[in-house]
PDB file of C-alpha atoms and ligand atoms in Angstrom:
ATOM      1  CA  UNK A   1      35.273   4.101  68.819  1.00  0.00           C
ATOM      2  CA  UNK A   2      32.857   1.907  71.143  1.00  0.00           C
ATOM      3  CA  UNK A   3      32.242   3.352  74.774  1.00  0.00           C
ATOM      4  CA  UNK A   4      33.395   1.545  77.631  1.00  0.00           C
ATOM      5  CA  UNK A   5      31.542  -1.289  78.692  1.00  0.00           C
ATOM      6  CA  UNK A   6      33.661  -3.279  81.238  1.00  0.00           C
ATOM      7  CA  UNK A   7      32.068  -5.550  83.104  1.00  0.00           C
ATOM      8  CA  UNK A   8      31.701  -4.622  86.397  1.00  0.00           C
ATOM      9  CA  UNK A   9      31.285  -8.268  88.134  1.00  0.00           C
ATOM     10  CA  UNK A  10      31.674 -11.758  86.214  1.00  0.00           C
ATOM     11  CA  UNK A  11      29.781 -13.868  89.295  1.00  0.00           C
ATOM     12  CA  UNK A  12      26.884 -13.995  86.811  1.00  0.00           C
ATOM     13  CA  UNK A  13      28.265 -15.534  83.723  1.00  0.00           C
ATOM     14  CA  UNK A  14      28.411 -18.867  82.974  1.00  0.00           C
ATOM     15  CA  UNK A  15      31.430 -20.976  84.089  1.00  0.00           C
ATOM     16  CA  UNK A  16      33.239 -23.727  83.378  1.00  0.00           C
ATOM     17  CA  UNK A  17      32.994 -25.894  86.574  1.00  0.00           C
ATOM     18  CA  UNK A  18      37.081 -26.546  86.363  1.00  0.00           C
ATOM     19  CA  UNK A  19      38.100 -22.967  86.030  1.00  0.00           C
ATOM     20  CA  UNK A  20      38.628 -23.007  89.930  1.00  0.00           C
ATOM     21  CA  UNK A  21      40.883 -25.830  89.699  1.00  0.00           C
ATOM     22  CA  UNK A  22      44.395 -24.562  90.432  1.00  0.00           C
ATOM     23  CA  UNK A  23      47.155 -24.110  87.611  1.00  0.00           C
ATOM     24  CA  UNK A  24      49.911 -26.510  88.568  1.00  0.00           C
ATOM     25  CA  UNK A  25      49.921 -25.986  92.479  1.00  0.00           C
ATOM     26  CA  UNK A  26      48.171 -21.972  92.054  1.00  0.00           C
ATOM     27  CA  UNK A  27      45.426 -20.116  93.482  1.00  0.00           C
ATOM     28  CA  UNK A  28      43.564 -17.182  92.168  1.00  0.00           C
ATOM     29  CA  UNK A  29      44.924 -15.296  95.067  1.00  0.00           C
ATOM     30  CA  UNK A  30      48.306 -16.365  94.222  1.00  0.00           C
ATOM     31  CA  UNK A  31      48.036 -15.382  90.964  1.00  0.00           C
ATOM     32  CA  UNK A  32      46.919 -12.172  91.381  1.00  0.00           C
ATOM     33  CA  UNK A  33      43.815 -12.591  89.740  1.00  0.00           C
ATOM     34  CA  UNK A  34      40.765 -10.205  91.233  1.00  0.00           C
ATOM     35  CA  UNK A  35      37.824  -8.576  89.448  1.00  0.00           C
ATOM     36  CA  UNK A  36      38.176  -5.547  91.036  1.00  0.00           C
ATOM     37  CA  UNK A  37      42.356  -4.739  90.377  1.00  0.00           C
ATOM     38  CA  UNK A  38      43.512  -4.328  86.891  1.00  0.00           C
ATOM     39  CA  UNK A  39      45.252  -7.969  85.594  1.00  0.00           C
ATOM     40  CA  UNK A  40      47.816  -5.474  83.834  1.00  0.00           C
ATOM     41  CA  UNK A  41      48.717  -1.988  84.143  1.00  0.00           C
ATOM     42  CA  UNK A  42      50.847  -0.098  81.091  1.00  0.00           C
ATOM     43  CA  UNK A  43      51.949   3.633  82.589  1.00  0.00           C
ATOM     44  CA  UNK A  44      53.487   5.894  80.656  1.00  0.00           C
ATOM     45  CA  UNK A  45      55.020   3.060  78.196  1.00  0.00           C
ATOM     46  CA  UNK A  46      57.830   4.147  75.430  1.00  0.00           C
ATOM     47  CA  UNK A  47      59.920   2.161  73.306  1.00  0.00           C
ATOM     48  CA  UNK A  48      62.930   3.632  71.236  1.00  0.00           C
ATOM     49  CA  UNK A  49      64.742   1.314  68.346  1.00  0.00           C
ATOM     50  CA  UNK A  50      68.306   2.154  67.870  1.00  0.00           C
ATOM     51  CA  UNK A  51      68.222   1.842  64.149  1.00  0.00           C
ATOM     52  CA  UNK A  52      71.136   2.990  62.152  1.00  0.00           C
ATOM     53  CA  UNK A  53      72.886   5.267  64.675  1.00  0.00           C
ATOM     54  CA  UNK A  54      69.681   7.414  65.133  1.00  0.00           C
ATOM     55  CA  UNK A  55      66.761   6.416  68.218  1.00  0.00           C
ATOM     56  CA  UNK A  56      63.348   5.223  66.697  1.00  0.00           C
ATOM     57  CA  UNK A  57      60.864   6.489  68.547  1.00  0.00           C
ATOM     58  CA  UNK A  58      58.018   3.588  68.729  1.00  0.00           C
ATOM     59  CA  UNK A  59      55.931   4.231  71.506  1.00  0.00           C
ATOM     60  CA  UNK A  60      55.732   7.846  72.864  1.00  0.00           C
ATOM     61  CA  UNK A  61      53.791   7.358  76.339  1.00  0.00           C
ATOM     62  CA  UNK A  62      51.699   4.385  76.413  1.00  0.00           C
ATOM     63  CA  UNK A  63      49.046   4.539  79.664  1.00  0.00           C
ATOM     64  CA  UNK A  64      46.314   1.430  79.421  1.00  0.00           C
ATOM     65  CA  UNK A  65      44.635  -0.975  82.144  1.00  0.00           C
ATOM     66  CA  UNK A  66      43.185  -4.588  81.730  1.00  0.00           C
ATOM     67  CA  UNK A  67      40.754  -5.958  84.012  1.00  0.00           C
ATOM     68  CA  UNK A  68      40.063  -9.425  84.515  1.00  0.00           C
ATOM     69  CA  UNK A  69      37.426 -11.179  82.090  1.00  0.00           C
ATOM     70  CA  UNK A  70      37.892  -8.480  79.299  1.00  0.00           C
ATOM     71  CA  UNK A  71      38.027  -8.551  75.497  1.00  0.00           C
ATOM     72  CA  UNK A  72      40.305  -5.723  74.537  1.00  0.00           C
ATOM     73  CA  UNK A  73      41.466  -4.307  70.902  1.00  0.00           C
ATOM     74  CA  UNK A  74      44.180  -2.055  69.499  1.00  0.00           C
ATOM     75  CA  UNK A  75      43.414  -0.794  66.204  1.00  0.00           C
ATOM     76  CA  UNK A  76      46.090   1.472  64.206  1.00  0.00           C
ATOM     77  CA  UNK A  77      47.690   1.461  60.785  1.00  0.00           C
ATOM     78  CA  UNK A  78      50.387  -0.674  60.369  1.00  0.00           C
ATOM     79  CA  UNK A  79      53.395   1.087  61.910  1.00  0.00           C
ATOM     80  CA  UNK A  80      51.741   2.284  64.606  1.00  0.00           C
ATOM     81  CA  UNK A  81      53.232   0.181  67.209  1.00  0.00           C
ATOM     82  CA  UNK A  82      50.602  -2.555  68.205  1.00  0.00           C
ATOM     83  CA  UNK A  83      52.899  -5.505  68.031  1.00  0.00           C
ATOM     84  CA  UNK A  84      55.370  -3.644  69.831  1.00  0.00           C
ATOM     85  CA  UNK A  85      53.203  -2.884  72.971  1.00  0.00           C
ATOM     86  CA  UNK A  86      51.564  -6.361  72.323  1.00  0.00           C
ATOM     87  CA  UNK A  87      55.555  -8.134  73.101  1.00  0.00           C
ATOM     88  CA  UNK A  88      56.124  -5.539  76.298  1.00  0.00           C
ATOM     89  CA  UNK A  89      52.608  -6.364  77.968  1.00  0.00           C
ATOM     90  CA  UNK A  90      53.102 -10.265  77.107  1.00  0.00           C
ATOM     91  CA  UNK A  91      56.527  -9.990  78.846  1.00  0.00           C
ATOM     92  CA  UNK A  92      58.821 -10.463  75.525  1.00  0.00           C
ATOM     93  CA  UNK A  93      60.634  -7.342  75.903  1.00  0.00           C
ATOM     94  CA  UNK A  94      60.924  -4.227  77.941  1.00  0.00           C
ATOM     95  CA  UNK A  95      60.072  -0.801  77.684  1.00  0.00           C
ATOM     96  CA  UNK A  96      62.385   2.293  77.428  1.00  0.00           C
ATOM     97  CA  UNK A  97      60.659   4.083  79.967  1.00  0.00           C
ATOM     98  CA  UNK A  98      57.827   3.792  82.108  1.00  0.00           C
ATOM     99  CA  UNK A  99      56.002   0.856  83.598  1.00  0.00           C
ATOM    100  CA  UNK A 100      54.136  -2.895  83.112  1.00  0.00           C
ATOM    101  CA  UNK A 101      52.763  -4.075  85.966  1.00  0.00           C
ATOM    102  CA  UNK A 102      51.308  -7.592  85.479  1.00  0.00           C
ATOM    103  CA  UNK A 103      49.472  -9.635  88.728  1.00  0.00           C
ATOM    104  CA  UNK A 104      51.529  -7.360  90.508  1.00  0.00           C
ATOM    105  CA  UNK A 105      54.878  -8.083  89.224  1.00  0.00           C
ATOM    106  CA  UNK A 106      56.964  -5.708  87.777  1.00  0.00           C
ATOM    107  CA  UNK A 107      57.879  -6.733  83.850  1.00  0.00           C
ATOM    108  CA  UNK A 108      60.098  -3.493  83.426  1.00  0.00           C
ATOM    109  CA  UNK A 109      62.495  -4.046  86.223  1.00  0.00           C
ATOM    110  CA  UNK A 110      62.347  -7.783  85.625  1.00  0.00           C
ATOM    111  CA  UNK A 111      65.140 -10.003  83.786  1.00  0.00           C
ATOM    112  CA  UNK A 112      63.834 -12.218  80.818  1.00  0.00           C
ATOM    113  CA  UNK A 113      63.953 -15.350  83.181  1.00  0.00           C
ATOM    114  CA  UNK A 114      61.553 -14.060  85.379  1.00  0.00           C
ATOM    115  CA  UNK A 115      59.317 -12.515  83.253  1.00  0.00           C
ATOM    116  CA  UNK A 116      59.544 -16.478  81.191  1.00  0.00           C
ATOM    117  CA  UNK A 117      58.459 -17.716  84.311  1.00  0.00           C
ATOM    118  CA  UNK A 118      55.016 -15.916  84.388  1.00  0.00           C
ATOM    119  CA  UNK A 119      54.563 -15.772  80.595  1.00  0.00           C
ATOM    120  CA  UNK A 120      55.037 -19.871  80.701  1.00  0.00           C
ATOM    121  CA  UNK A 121      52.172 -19.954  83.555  1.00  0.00           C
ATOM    122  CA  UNK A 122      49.945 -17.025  82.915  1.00  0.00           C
ATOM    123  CA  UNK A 123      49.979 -15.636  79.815  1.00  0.00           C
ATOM    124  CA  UNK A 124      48.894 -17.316  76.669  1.00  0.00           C
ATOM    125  CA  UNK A 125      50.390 -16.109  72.838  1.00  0.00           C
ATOM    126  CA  UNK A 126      48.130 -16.273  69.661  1.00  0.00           C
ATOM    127  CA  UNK A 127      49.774 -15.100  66.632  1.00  0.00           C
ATOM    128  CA  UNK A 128      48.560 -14.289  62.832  1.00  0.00           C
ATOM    129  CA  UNK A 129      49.721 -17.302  61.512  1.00  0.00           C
ATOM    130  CA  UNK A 130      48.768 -20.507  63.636  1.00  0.00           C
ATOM    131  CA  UNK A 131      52.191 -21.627  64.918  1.00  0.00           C
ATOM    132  CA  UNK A 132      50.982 -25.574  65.135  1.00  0.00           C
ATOM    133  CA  UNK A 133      53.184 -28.265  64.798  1.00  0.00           C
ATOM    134  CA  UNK A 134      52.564 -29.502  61.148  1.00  0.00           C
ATOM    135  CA  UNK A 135      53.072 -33.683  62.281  1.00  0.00           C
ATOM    136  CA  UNK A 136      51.319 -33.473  65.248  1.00  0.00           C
ATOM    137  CA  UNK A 137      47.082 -34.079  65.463  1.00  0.00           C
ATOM    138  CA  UNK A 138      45.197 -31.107  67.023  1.00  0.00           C
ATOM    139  CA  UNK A 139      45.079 -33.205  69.628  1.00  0.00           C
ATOM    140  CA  UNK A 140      48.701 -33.261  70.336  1.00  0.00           C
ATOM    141  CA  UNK A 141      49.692 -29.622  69.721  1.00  0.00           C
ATOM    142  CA  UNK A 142      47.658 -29.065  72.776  1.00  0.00           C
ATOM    143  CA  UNK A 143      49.103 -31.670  74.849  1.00  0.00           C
ATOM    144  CA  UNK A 144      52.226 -30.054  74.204  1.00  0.00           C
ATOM    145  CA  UNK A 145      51.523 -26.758  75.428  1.00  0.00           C
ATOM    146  CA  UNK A 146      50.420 -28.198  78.447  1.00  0.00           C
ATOM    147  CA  UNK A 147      53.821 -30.009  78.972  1.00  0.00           C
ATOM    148  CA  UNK A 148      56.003 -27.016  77.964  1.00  0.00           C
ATOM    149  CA  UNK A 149      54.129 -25.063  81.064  1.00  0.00           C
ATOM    150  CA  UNK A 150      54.632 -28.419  83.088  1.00  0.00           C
ATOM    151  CA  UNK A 151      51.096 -28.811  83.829  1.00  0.00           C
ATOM    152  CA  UNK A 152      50.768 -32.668  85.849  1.00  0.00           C
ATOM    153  CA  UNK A 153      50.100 -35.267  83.156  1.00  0.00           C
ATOM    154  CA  UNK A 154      46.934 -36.810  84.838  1.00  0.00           C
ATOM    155  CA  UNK A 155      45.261 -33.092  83.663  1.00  0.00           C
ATOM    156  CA  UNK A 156      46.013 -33.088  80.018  1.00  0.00           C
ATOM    157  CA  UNK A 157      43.366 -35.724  78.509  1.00  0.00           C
ATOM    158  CA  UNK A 158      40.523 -33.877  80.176  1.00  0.00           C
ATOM    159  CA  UNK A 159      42.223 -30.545  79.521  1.00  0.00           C
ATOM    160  CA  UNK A 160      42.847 -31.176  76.115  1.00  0.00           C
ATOM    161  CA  UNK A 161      39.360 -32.477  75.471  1.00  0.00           C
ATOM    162  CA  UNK A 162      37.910 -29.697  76.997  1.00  0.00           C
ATOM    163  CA  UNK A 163      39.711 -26.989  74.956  1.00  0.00           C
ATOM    164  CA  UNK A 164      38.944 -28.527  71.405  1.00  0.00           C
ATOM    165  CA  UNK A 165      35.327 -29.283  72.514  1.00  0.00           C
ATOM    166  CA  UNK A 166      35.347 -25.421  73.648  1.00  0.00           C
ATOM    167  CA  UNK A 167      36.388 -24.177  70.401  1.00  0.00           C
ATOM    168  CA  UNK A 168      34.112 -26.393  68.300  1.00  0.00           C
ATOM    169  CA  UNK A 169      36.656 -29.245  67.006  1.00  0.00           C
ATOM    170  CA  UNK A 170      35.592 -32.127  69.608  1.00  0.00           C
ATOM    171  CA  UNK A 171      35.235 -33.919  66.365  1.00  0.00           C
ATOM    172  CA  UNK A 172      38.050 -32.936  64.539  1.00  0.00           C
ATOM    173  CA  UNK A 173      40.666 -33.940  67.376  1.00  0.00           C
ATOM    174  CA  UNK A 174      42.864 -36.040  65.618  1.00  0.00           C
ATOM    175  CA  UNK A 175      43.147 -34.121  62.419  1.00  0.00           C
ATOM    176  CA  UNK A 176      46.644 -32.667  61.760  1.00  0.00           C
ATOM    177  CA  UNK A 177      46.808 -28.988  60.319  1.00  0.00           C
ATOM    178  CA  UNK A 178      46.773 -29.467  56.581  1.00  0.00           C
ATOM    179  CA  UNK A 179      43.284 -31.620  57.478  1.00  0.00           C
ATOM    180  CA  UNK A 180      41.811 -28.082  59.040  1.00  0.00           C
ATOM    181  CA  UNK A 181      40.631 -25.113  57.638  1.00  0.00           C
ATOM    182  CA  UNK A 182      42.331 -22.136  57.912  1.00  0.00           C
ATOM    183  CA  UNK A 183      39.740 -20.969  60.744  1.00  0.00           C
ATOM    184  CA  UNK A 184      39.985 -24.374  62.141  1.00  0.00           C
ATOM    185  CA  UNK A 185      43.696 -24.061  62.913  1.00  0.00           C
ATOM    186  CA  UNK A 186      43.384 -20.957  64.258  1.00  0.00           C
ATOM    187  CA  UNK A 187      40.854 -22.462  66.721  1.00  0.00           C
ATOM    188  CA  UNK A 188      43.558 -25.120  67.218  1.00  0.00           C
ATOM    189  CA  UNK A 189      45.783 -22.557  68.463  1.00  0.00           C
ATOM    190  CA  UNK A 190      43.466 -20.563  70.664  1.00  0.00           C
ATOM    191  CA  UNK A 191      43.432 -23.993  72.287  1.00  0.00           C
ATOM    192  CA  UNK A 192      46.426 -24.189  72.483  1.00  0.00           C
ATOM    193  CA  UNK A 193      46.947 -20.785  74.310  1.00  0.00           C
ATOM    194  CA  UNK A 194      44.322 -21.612  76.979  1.00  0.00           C
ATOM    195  CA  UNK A 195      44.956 -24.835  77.734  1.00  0.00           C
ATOM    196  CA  UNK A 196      47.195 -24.038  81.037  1.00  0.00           C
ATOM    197  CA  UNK A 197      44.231 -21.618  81.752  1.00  0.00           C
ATOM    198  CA  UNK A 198      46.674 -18.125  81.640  1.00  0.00           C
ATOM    199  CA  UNK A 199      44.951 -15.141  82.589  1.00  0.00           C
ATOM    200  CA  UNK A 200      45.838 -13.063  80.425  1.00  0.00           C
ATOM    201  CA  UNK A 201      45.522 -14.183  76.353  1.00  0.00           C
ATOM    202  CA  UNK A 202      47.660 -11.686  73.716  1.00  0.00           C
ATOM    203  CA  UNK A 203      46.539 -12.230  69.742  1.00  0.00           C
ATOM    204  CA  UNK A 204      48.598 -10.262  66.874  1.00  0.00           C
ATOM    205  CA  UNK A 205      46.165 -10.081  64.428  1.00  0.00           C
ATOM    206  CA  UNK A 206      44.398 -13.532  64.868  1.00  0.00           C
ATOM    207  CA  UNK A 207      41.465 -13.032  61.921  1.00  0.00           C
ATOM    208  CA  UNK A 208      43.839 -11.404  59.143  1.00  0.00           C
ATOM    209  CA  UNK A 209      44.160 -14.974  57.463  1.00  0.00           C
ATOM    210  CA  UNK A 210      40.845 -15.826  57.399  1.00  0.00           C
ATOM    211  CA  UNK A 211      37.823 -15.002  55.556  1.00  0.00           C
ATOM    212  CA  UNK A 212      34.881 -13.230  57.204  1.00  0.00           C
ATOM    213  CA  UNK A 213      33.146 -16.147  57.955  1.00  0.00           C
ATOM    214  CA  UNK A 214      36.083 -17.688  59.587  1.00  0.00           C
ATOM    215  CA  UNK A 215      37.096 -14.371  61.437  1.00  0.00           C
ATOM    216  CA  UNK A 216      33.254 -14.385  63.234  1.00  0.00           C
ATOM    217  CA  UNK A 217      33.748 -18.229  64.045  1.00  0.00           C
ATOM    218  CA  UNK A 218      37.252 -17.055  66.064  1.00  0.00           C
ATOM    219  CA  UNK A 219      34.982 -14.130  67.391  1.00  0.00           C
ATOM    220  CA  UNK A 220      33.016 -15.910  68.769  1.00  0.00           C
ATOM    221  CA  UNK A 221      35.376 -18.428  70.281  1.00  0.00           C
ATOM    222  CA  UNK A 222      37.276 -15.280  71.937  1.00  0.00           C
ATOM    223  CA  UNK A 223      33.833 -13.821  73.212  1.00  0.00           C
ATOM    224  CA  UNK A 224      32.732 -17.503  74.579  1.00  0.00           C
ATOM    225  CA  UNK A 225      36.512 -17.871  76.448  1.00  0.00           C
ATOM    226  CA  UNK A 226      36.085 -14.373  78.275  1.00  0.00           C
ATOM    227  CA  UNK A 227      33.068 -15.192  79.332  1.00  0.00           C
ATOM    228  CA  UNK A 228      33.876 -18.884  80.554  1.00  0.00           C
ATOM    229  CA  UNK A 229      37.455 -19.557  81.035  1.00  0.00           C
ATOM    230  CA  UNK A 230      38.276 -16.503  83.337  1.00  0.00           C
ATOM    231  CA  UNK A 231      40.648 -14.770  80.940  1.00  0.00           C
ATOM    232  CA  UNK A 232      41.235 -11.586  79.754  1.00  0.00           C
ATOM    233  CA  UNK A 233      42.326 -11.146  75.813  1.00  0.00           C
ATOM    234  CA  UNK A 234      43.795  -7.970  73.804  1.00  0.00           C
ATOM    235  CA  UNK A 235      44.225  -8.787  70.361  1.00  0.00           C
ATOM    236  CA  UNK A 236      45.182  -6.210  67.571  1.00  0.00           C
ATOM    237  CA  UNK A 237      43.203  -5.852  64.632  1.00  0.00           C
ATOM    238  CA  UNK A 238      43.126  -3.923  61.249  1.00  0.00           C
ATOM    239  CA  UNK A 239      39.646  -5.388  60.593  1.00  0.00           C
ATOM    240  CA  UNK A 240      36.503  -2.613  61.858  1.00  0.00           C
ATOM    241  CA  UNK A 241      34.029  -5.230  61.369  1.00  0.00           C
ATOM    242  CA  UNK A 242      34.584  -7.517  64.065  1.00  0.00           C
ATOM    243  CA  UNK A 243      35.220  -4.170  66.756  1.00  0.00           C
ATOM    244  CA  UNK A 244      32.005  -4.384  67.934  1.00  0.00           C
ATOM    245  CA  UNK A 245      32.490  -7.040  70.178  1.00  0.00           C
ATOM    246  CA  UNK A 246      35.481  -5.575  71.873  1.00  0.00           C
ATOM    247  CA  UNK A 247      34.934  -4.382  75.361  1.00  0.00           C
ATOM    248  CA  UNK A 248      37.200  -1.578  75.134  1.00  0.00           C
ATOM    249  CA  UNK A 249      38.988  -0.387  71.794  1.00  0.00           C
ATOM    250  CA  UNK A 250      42.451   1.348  71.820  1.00  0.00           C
ATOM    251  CA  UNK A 251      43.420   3.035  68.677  1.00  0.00           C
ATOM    252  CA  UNK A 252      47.055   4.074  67.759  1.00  0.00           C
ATOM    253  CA  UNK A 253      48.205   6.323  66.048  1.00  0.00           C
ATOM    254  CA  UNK A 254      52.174   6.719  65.538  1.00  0.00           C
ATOM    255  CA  UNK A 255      52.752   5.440  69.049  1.00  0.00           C
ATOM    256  CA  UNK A 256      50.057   7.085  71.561  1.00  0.00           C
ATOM    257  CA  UNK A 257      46.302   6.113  71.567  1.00  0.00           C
ATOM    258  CA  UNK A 258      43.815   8.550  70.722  1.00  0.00           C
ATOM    259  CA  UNK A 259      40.303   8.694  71.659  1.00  0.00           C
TER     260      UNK A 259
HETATM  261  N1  ATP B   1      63.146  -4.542  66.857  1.00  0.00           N
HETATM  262  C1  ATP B   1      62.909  -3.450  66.134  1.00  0.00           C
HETATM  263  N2  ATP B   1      63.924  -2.701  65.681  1.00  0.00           N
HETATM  264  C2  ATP B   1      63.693  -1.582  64.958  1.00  0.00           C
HETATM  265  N3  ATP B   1      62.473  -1.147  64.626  1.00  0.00           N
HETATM  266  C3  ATP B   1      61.422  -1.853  65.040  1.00  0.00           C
HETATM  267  C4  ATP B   1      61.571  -3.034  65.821  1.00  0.00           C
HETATM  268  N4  ATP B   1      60.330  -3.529  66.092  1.00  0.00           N
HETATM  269  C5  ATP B   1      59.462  -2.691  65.518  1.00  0.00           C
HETATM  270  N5  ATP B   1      60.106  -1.687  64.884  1.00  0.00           N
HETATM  271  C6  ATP B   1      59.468  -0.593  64.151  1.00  0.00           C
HETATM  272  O1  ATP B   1      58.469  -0.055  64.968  1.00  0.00           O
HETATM  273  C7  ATP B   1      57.350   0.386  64.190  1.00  0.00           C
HETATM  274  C8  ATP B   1      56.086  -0.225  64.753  1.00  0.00           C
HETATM  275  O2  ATP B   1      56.090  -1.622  64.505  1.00  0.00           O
HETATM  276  P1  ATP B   1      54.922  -2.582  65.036  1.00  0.00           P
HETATM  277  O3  ATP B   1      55.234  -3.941  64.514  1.00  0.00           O
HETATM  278  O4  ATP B   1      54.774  -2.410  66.484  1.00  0.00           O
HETATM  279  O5  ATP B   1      53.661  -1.954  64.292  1.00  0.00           O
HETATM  280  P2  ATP B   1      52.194  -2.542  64.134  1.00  0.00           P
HETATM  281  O6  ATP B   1      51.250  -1.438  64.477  1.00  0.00           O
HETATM  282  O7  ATP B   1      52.060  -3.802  64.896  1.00  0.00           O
HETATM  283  O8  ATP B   1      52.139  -2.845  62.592  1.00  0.00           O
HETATM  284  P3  ATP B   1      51.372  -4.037  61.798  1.00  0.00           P
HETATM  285  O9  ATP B   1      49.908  -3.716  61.918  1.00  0.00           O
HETATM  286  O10 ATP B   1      51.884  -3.893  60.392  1.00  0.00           O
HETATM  287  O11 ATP B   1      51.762  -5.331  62.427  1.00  0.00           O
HETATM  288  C9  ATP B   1      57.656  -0.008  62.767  1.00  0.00           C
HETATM  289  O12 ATP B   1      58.126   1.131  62.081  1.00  0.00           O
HETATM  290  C10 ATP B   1      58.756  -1.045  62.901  1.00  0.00           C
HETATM  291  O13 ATP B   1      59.603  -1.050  61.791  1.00  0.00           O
END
């Protein structure tokens, strides 16, 4: 387990001379978004399954805090309930009991079109396997994320270009996913998950496809966007070599983190 390092101010690091530019019509101040305040706030978190008459207990009392321009990881066997908290913090389903808190709104006594609202604006999904559009270019499977969160169309080219240039394929732009590596598609979707600049970025298991080489390359991506793009991201991971860049690690066991 690392110690806590969080960051105590980000004025220092090196920005991305657009990152102040507003989200569709949003400030930082509307968004919520301040170093000092956590992004997201996870108090006393369970989650029960109703599986064949009998409650599964999931999560048994979940307590955690992001702060803005963090890279976070949960570690824990499989089973332990990482993709489960991973879908309540991200806003794709509510808790039993207790309490989400993200930029100030209230995910647990929120209705799933609400909480679609802010996930389509703010939040930003990475999954295991790279979720691209298999006929569309690099190119345009970022466009389209930028259209699903209605960004205005006069932002995408530079948007777009930006991204892929941030994640190293400024060259491979107009390759389509079976003309990418494995790690190259993944970079394709981190991308993809920035491009409307959310605040908050949630991977399940991002480097579990790719080979150790390829997981560093996404490492590094991750470690470049925290420190540029004004993001925070908590991905899950089974894999202790790459833990050492994580800010903060969180490891579960059968439901409640230990230390
Ligand atoms: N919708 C559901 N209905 C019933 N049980 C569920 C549901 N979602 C998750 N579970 C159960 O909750 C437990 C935790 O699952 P979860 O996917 O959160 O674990 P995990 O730590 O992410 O595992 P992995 O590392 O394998 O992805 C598992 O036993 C799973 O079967």
């Amino acid at each position: 387990m690392l110690s806590w390092l969080r960051r105590e101010t980000t004025a220092d690091l090196p920005r991305d001379p657009k990152e102040d530019e507003p989200v569709a019509g949003q400030s930082d101040a509307i968004r919520g978004v301040s170093q000092n305040k956590p992004l997201l706030t996870v108090r006393g978190v369970e989650r029960a399954f109703d599986v064949g008459g009998s409650k599964l207990r999931v999560l048994k009392g979940i307590d955690l805090e992001l702060y803005p321009n963090q890279l976070i990881m949960l570690r824990g066997r499989s089973g332990s309930g990482k993709t489960t908290l991973m879908n309540l913090m991200g806003g794709l389903d509510t808790p039993t009991a207790g309490e989400i808190v993200f930029q100030d709104r209230p995910f647990h006594k929120w209705g799933d079109d609400k909480r679609t609202e802010v996930r389509r604006k703010d939040i930003g999904f990475i999954f295991q396997a790279y979720a691209l559009m298999p006929l569309l270019s690099a190119y345009e499977n970022v466009e389209l994320s930028l259209r699903m969160a209605k960004v205005p169309r006069g932002e995408w080219k530079s948007r777009v270009t930006s991204c892929l240039e941030l994640v190293g394929l400024g060259k491979r732009m107009h390759h389509r996913p079976f003309e990418l590596s494995g790690g190259e598609q993944q970079r394709v979707a981190i991308a993809k998950a920035i491009a409307h600049r959310p605040s908050l970025l949630l991977a399940d298991e991002p480097t579990a496809e790719l080979d150790s080489q390829m997981a560093a390359q996404v490492m590094q991506v991750f470690k470049e966007i925290v420190a540029t793009q004004n993001v925070t991201i908590c991905m899950t991971t089974h894999d202790p070599t790459i833990l050492e860049v994580a800010d903060h690690v969180y490891e579960m066991v059968d439901g409640v983190f230990v230390s």
